[in-house]
XYZ file of C-alpha atoms in Angstrom:
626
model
C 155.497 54.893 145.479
C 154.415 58.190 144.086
C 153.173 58.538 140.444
C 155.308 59.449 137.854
C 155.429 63.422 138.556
C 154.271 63.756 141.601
C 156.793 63.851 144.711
C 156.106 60.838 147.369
C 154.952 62.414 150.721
C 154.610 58.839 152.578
C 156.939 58.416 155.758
C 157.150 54.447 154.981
C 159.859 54.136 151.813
C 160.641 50.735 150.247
C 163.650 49.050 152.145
C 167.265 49.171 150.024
C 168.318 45.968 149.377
C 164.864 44.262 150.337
C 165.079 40.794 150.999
C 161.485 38.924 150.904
C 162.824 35.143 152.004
C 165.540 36.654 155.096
C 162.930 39.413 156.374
C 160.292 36.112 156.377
C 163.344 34.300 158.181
C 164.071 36.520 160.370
C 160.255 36.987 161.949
C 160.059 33.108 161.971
C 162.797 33.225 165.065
C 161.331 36.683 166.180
C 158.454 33.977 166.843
C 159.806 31.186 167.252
C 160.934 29.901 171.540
C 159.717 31.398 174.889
C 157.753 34.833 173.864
C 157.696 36.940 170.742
C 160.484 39.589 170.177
C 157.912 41.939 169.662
C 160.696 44.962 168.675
C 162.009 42.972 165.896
C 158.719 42.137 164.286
C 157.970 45.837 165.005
C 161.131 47.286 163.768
C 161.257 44.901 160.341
C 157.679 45.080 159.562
C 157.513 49.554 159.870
C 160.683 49.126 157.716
C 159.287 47.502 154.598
C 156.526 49.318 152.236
C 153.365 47.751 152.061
C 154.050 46.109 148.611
C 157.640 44.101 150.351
C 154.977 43.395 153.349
C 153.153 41.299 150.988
C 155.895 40.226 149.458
C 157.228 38.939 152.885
C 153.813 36.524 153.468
C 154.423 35.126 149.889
C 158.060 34.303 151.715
C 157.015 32.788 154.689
C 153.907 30.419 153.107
C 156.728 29.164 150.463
C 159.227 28.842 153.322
C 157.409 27.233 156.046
C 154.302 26.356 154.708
C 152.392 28.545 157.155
C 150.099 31.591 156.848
C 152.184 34.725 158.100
C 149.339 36.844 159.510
C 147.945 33.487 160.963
C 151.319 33.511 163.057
C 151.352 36.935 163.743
C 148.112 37.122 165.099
C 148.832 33.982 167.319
C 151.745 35.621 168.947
C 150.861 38.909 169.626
C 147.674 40.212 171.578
C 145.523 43.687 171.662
C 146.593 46.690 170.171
C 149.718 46.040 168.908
C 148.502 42.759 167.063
C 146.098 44.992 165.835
C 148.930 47.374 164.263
C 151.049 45.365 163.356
C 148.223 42.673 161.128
C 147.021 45.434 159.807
C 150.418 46.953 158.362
C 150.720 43.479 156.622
C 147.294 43.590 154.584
C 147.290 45.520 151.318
C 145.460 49.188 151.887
C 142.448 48.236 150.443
C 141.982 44.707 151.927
C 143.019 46.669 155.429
C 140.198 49.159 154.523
C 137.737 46.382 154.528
C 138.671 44.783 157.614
C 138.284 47.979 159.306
C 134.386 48.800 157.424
C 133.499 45.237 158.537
C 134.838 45.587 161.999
C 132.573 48.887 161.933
C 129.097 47.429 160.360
C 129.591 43.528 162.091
C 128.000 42.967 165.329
C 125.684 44.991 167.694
C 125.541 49.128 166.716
C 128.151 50.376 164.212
C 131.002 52.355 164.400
C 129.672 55.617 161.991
C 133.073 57.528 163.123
C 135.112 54.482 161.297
C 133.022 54.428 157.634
C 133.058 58.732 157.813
C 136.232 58.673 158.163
C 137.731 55.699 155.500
C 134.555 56.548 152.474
C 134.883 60.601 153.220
C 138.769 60.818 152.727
C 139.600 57.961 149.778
C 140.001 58.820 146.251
C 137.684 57.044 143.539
C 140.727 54.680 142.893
C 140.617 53.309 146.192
C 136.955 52.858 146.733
C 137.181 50.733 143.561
C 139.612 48.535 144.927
C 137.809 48.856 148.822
C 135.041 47.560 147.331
C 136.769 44.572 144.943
C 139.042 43.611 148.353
C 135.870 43.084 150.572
C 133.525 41.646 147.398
C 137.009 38.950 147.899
C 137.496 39.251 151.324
C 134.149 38.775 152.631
C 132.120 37.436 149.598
C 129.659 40.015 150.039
C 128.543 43.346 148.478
C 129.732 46.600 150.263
C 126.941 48.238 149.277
C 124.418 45.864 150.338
C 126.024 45.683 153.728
C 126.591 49.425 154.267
C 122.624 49.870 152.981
C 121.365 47.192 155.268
C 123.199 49.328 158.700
C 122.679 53.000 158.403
C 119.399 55.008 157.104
C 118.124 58.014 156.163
C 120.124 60.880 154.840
C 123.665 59.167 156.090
C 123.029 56.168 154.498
C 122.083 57.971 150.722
C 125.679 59.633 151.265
C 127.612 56.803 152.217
C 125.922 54.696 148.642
C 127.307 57.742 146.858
C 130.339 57.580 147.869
C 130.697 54.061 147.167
C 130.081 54.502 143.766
C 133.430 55.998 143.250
C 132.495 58.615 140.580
C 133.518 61.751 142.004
C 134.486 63.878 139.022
C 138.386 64.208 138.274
C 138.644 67.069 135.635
C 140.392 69.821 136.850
C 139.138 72.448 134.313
C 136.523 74.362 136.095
C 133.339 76.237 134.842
C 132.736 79.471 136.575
C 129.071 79.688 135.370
C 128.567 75.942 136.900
C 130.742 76.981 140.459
C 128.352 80.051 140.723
C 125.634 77.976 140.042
C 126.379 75.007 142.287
C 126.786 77.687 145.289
C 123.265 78.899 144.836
C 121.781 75.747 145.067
C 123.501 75.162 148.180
C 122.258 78.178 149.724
C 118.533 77.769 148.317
C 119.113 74.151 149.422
C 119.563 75.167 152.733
C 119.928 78.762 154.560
C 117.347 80.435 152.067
C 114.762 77.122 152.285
C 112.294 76.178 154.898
C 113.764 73.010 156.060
C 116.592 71.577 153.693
C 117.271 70.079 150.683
C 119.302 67.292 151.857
C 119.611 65.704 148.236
C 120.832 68.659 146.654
C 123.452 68.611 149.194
C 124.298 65.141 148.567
C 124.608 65.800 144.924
C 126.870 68.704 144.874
C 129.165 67.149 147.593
C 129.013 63.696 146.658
C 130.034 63.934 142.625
C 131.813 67.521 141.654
C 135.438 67.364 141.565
C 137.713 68.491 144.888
C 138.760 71.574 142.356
C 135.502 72.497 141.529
C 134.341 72.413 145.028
C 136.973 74.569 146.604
C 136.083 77.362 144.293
C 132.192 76.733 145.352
C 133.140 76.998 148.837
C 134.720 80.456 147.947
C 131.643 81.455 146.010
C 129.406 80.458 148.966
C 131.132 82.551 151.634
C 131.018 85.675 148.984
C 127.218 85.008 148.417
C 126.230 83.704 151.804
C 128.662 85.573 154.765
C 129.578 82.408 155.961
C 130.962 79.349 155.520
C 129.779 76.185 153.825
C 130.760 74.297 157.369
C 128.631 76.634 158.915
C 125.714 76.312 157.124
C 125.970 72.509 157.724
C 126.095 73.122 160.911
C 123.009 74.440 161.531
C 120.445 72.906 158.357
C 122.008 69.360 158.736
C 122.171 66.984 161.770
C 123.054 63.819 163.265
C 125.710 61.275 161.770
C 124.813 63.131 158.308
C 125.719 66.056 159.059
C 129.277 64.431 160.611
C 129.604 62.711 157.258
C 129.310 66.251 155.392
C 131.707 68.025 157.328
C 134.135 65.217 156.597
C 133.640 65.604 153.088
C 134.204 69.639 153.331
C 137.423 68.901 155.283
C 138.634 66.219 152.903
C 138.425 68.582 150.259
C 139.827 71.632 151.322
C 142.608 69.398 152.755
C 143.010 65.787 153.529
C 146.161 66.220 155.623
C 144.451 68.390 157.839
C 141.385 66.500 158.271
C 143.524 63.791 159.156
C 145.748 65.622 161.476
C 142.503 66.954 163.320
C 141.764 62.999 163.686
C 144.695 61.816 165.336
C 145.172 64.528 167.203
C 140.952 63.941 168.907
C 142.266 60.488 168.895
C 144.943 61.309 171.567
C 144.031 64.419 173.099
C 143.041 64.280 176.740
C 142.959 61.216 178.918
C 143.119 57.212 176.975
C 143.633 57.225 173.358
C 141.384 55.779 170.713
C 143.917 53.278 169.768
C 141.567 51.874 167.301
C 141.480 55.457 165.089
C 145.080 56.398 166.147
C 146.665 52.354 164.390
C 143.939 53.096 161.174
C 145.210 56.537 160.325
C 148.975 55.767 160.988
C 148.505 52.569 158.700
C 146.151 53.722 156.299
C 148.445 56.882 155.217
C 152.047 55.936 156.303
C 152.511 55.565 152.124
C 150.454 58.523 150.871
C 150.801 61.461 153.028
C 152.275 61.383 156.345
C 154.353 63.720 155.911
C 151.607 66.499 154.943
C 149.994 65.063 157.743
C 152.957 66.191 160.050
C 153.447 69.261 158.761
C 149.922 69.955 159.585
C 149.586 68.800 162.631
C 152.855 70.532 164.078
C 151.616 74.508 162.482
C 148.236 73.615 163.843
C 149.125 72.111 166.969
C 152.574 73.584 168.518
C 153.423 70.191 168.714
C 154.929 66.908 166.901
C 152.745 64.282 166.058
C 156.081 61.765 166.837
C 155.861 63.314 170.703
C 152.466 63.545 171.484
C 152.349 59.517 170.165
C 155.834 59.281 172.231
C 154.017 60.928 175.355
C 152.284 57.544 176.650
C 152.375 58.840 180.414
C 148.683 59.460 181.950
C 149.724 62.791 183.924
C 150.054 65.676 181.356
C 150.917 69.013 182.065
C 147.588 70.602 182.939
C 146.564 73.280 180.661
C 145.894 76.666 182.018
C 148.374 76.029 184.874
C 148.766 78.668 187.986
C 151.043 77.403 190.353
C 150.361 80.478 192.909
C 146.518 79.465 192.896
C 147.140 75.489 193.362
C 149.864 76.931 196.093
C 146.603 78.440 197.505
C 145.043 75.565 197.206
C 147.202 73.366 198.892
C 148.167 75.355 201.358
C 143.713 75.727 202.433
C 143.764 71.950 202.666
C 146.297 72.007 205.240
C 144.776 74.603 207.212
C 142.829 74.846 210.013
C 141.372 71.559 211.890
C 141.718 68.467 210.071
C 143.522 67.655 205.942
C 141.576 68.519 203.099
C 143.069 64.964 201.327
C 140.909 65.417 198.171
C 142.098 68.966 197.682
C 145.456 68.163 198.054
C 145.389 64.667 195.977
C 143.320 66.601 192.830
C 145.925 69.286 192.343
C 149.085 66.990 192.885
C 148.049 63.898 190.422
C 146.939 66.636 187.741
C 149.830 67.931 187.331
C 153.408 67.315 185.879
C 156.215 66.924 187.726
C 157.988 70.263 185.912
C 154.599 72.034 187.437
C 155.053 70.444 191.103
C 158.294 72.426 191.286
C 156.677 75.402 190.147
C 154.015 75.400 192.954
C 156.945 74.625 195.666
C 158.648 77.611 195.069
C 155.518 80.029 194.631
C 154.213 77.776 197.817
C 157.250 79.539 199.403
C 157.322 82.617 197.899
C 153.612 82.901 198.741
C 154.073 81.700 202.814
C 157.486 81.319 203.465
C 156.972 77.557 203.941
C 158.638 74.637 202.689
C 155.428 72.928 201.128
C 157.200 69.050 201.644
C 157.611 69.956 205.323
C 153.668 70.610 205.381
C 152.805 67.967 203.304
C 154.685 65.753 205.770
C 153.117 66.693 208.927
C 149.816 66.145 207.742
C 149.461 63.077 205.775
C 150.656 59.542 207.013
C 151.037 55.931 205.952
C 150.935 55.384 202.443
C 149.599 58.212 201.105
C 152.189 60.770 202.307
C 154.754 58.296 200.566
C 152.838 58.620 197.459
C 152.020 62.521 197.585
C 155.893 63.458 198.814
C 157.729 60.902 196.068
C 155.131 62.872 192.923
C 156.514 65.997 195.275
C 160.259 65.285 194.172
C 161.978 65.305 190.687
C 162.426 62.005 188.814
C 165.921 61.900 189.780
C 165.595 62.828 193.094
C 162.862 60.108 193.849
C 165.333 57.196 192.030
C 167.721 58.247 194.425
C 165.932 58.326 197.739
C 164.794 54.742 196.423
C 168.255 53.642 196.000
C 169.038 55.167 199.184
C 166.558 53.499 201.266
C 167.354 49.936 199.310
C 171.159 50.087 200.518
C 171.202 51.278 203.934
C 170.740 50.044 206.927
C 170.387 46.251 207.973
C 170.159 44.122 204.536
C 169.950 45.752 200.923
C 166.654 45.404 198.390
C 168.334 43.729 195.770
C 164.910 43.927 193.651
C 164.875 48.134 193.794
C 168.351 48.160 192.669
C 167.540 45.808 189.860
C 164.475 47.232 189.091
C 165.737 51.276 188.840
C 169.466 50.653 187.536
C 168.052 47.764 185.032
C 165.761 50.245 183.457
C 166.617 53.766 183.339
C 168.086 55.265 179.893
C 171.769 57.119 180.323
C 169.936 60.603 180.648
C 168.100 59.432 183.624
C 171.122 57.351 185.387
C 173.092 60.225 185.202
C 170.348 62.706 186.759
C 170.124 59.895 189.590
C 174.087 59.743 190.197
C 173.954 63.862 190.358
C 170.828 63.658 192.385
C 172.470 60.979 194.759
C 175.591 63.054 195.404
C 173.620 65.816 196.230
C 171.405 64.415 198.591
C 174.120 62.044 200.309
C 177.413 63.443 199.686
C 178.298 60.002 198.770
C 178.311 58.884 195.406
C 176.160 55.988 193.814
C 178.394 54.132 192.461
C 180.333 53.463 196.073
C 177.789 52.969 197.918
C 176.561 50.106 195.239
C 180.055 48.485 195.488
C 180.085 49.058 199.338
C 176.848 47.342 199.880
C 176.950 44.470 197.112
C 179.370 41.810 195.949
C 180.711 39.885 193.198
C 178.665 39.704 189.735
C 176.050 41.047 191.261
C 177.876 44.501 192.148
C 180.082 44.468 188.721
C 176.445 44.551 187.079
C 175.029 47.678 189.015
C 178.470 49.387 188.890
C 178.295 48.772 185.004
C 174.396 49.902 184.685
C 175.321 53.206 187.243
C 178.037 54.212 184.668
C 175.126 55.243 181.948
C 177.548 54.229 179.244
C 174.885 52.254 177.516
C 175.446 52.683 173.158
C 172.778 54.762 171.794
C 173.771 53.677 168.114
C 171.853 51.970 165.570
C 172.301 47.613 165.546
C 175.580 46.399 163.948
C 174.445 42.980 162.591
C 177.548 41.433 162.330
C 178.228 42.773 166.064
C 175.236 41.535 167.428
C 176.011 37.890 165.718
C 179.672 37.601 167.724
C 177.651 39.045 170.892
C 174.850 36.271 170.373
C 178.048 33.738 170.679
C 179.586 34.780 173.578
C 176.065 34.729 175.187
C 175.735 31.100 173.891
C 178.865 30.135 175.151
C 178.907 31.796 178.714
C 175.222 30.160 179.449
C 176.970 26.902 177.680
C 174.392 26.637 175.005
C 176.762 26.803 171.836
C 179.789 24.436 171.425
C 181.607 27.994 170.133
C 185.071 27.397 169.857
C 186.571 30.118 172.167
C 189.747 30.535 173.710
C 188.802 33.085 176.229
C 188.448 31.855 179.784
C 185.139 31.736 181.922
C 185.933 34.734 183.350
C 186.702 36.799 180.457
C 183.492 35.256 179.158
C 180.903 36.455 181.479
C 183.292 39.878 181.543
C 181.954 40.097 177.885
C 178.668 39.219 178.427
C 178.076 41.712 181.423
C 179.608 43.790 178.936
C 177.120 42.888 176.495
C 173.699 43.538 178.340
C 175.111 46.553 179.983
C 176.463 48.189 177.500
C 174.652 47.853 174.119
C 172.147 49.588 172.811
C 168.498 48.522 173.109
C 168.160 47.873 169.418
C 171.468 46.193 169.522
C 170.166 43.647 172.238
C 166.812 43.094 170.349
C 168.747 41.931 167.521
C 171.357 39.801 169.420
C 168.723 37.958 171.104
C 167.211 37.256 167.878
C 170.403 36.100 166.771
C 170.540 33.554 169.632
C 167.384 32.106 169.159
C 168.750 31.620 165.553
C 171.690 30.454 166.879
C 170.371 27.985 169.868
C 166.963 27.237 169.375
C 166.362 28.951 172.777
C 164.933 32.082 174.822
C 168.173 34.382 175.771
C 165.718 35.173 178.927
C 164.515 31.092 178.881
C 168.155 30.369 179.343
C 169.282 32.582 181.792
C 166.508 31.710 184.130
C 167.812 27.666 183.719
C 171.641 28.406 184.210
C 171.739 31.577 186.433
C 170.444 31.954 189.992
C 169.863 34.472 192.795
C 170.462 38.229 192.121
C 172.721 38.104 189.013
C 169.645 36.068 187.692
C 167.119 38.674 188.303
C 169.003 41.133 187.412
C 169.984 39.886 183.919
C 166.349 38.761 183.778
C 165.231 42.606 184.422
C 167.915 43.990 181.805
C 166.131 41.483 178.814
C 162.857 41.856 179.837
C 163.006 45.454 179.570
C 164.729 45.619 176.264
C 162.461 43.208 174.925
C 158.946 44.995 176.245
C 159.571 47.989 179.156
C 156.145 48.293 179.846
C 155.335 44.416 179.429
C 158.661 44.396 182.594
C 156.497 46.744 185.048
C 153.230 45.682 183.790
C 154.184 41.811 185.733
C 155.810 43.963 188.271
C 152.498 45.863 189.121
C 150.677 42.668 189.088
C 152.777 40.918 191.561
C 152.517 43.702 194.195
C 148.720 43.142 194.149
C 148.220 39.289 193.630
C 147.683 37.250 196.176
C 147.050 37.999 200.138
C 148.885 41.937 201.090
C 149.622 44.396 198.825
C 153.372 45.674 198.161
C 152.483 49.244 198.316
C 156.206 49.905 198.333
C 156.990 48.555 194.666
C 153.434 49.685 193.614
C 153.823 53.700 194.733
C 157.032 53.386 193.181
C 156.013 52.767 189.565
C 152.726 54.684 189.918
C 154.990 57.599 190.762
C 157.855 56.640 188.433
C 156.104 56.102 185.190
C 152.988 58.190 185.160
C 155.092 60.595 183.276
C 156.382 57.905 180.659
C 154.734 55.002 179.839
C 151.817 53.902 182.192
C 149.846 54.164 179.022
C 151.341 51.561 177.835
C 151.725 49.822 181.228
C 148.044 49.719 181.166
C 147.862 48.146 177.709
C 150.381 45.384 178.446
C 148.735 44.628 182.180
C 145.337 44.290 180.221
C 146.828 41.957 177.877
C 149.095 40.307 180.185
C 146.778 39.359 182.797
C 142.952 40.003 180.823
C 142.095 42.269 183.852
C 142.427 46.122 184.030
C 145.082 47.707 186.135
C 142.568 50.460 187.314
C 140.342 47.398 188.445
C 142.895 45.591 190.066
C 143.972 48.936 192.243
C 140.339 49.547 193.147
C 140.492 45.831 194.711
C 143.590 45.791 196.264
C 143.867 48.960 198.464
C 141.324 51.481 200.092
C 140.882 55.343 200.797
C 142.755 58.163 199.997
C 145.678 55.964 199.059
C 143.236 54.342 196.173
C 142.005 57.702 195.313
C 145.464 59.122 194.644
C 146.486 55.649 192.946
C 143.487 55.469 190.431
C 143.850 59.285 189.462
C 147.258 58.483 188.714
C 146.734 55.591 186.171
C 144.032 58.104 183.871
C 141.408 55.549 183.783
C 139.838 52.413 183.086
C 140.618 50.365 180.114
């Protein structure tokens, strides 16, 4: 919390009613069975300050006699291990980890000590170094010293003395003469006095030093940054500007970080967790402000946007018409052309260049697209050509006509798809077919199976927060209905699995994370463990699908990826469609789970499982390797 006087500007507040021994309960079950509930560890632990984290591992070790962050780090893999261990250390032990992560093993990670000994008060480099003197049983200092040289190094030791000054009553004459010395230091000196620089920016208070920066410009034209710039160089001169930044203000130093740590293609996960942990309790919320005025954007979207096709910046969609239309001119298809401007652009921008295609040639860009590419890649290049809604719907269409129905597209699209997007597919559907979705579902399926899709295709899923007591009566009648629970009920079998169709379809995602975790409580068991042992053919899978993607979405289509590319063939049907389908949304994240999932790359696995312009088109659409 803040200090007395000063308003707290963390986004992470101390948890009303905070119970250390039920929180360390109720991650036990999120652990215990088939799987971890990853969303309930993730939605307790971001809920609980740092101090009730610790609090919680005290719990646990008196509860079950087991080390918390042993456990955690057992169930969960990559990244989100990595968050999530991290939120559960205290700041300064977390600090440590990260420093000895950055100076342990071959090279070092410069970007990692800059950023933590640049931006922490003297407070917390006292207690950095105490938590890794523990930690570690070695000397920062000593460490630090025996990695980095030079110039960097002499800055770093400063800094790790923690004796920046704190006195906010400034002396002009000592401002005036502190910018001087700068400037003889460096612009007005052949070569440069890098300990003079070291001094000044290493000890005076942040106060003092804003007013010397002010002095500096007056005496010198030009910034102090500047000056750096050009007299210093290298991982020094890094480590200086970090300092400048810091002090004129931390927020937006850190909002600069996260914002390099996202921008463009892949994020550096690594800075993006550290930042998000290190100052979800001191200023996030300065950090946000900043990064919104300085950005035009949220920092909750651009974390939110996990999709690896972005709008493309500087867009003209009557010069990519031109383009396209070149490719398909003339003798022979200009398939690079054609695949570069299509997978670098967002879908909103696709159906800007159709109608300035038209505009530009009175042609209908899909019927040219169509005529000439074949095989695979047309699918891929005409389903990024149509809206989201429009391409769920020609899927759906194609799984229900005809001779037989593809029970595992209906599953996969209806199982998935938030209440915005079912209802843009149902509008989409009628539009296209003059039939609506939900008849042609009941026309071409049957019993369970059919009251399931007809449920999902109403979009009438809860979008409210999780009702405890709720989710405990729904965790029965899940019990009961896959006979798990002698619950005394005096509902009949059918009015059972009524409820629980009810139940999956209908509640919220948050909801359903928490009534699974009450059935593990409750049983001992998996909810998606059990259905698997008591359900079979398509009302299996489907329920299956409908867990799995509450519990992990990306985790869902990561498997689903994988299985269209293991083995002898390649299901280029299921794999266009969730290139094409979540490129926009989460194949970020797809990428992280399919690394974790299966220890392979999905980038790798596409450039092994299918050839030319079809892999071309695939691999620009998953944004690189991991």
């Amino acid at each position: 919390m803040a200090p007395k006087g000063k308003v707290y500007r963390g986004s992470v507040k101390e948890f009303p009613g905070f119970d250390a021994s039920q929180d360390a309960e109720a991650l036990y079950n999120a652990m215990k069975g088939f799987g971890s509930d990853k969303e309930a560890i993730l939605d307790l632990i971001t809920s609980r300050s740092n101090k009730q984290r610790v609090e919680i591992c005290q719990a646990y070790k008196s509860l079950y006699g087991k080390d918390l962050i042993a456990d955690l780090k057992y169930e969960l893999t990559g990244k989100f291990e990595r968050l999530i261990v991290s939120l559960m250390r205290p700041p300064a032990y977390s600090d440590a980890k990260e420093i000895k992560d950055a100076i342990g093993g071959l090279g070092t990670d410069e970007k990692c000590l800059i950023e933590i000994l640049a931006s922490r008060t003297n407070q917390e480099i006292h207690d950095l170094v105490a938590a890794y003197k523990d930690a570690y049983e070695r000397d920062l200092e000593a460490d630090i010293v025996g990695d980095t040289s030079g110039h960097f190094k002499k800055m770093l030791v400063v800094l790790l003395q923690g004796a920046r000054e704190e006195d906010d009553v400034v002396s002009e004459d000592l401002v005036e003469q502190d910018a001087k010395d700068l400037l003889e230091a460096g612009e007005l000196k052949w070569g440069t006095d890098e300990a003079q620089f070291i001094y000044i920016l290493g000890r005076r208070s942040k106060q003092h030093l804003r007013m010397v920066f002010n002095e500096y410009l007056k005496i010198s034209g030009k910034p102090i940054e500047r000056s750096i710039k050009g007299e210093l160089s290298g991982d020094f001169e890094k480590l200086m500007l970090a300092v400048v930044k810091c002090i004129r203000s931390t927020a937006e130093y850190f909002a600069e970080r996260l914002y390099k740590a996202m921008k463009g293609l892949g994020t550096r996960d690594n800075t993006l967790i550290r930042i998000m942990v290190s100052r979800s309790e001191i200023d996030m919320l300065d950090i946000r402000e900043v990064f919104r005025t300085k950005y035009e954007k949220s920092l909750y979207n651009m974390i939110k946007l996990q999709g690896t096709v972005q709008p493309a910046a500087s867009f003209n969609d009557d010069g990519d018409a031109q383009v396209l239309r070149k490719a398909m001119k003339g003798l022979g298809t200009d398939e690079g052309a054609i695949i570069d401007v299509v997978t670098k652009r967002s879908n909103a921008q696709r159906q800007q260049i159709i109608k300035a295609y038209k505009a530009h040639y009175g042609r209908d860009l899909m019927a040219d697209l169509k005529s000439e590419l074949s095989g695979s890649l047309a699918k891929l290049i005409l389903g990024l050509m149509l809206t989201p809604a429009q391409y769920d719907a020609k899927q759906l269409r194609k799984a229900v006509e005809g001779a037989g129905t593809d029970e595992s597209v209906l599953i996969e699209i209806m199982a998935t798809r938030n209440n915005q997007e079912i209802a843009a597919i149902n509008e989409a559907y009628q539009q296209a077919y003059h039939k609506r979705l939900e008849d042609d579902l009941s026309s071409d399926t049957s019993g369970h199976f059919k009251r399931i899709l007809v449920s999902l295709a109403l979009g009438n899923r809860d979008e409210g927060p999780e009702n405890l007591t709720q989710a405990h009566e729904d965790a029965k009648v899940v019990a009961e209905t896959l006979k798990l629970a002698d619950v005394s009920s005096n509902d009949s079998s059918d009015s059972l699995e009524t409820r629980f169709l009810s139940i999956l379809c209908t509640r919220s995602y948050p909801q359903l994370r928490r009534v699974f975790q009450e059935f593990i409580k409750m049983t001992n068991h998996d909810v998606e463990h059990a259905i698997k042992k008591r359900m079979s053919g398509d009302v299996r899978d489907a329920f299956v699908a409908i867990v799995r993607s509450v519990k992990n979405k990306p985790a869902f289509f990561a498997d689903k990826l994988y299985k269209s590319m293991k083995g002898a063939g390649t299901d280029e049907r299921t794999l266009t469609r969730i290139m094409i389908s979540r490129s926009e949304i989460d194949l970020l994240n797809i990428r992280a789970e399919f690394v974790d999932l299966f220890d392979k790359s999905l980038h790798h696995m596409i450039e092994k499982d299918t050839s030319g312009d079809y892999r071309m088109a695939l691999l620009a659409l998953c944004g690189g390797e991991d």
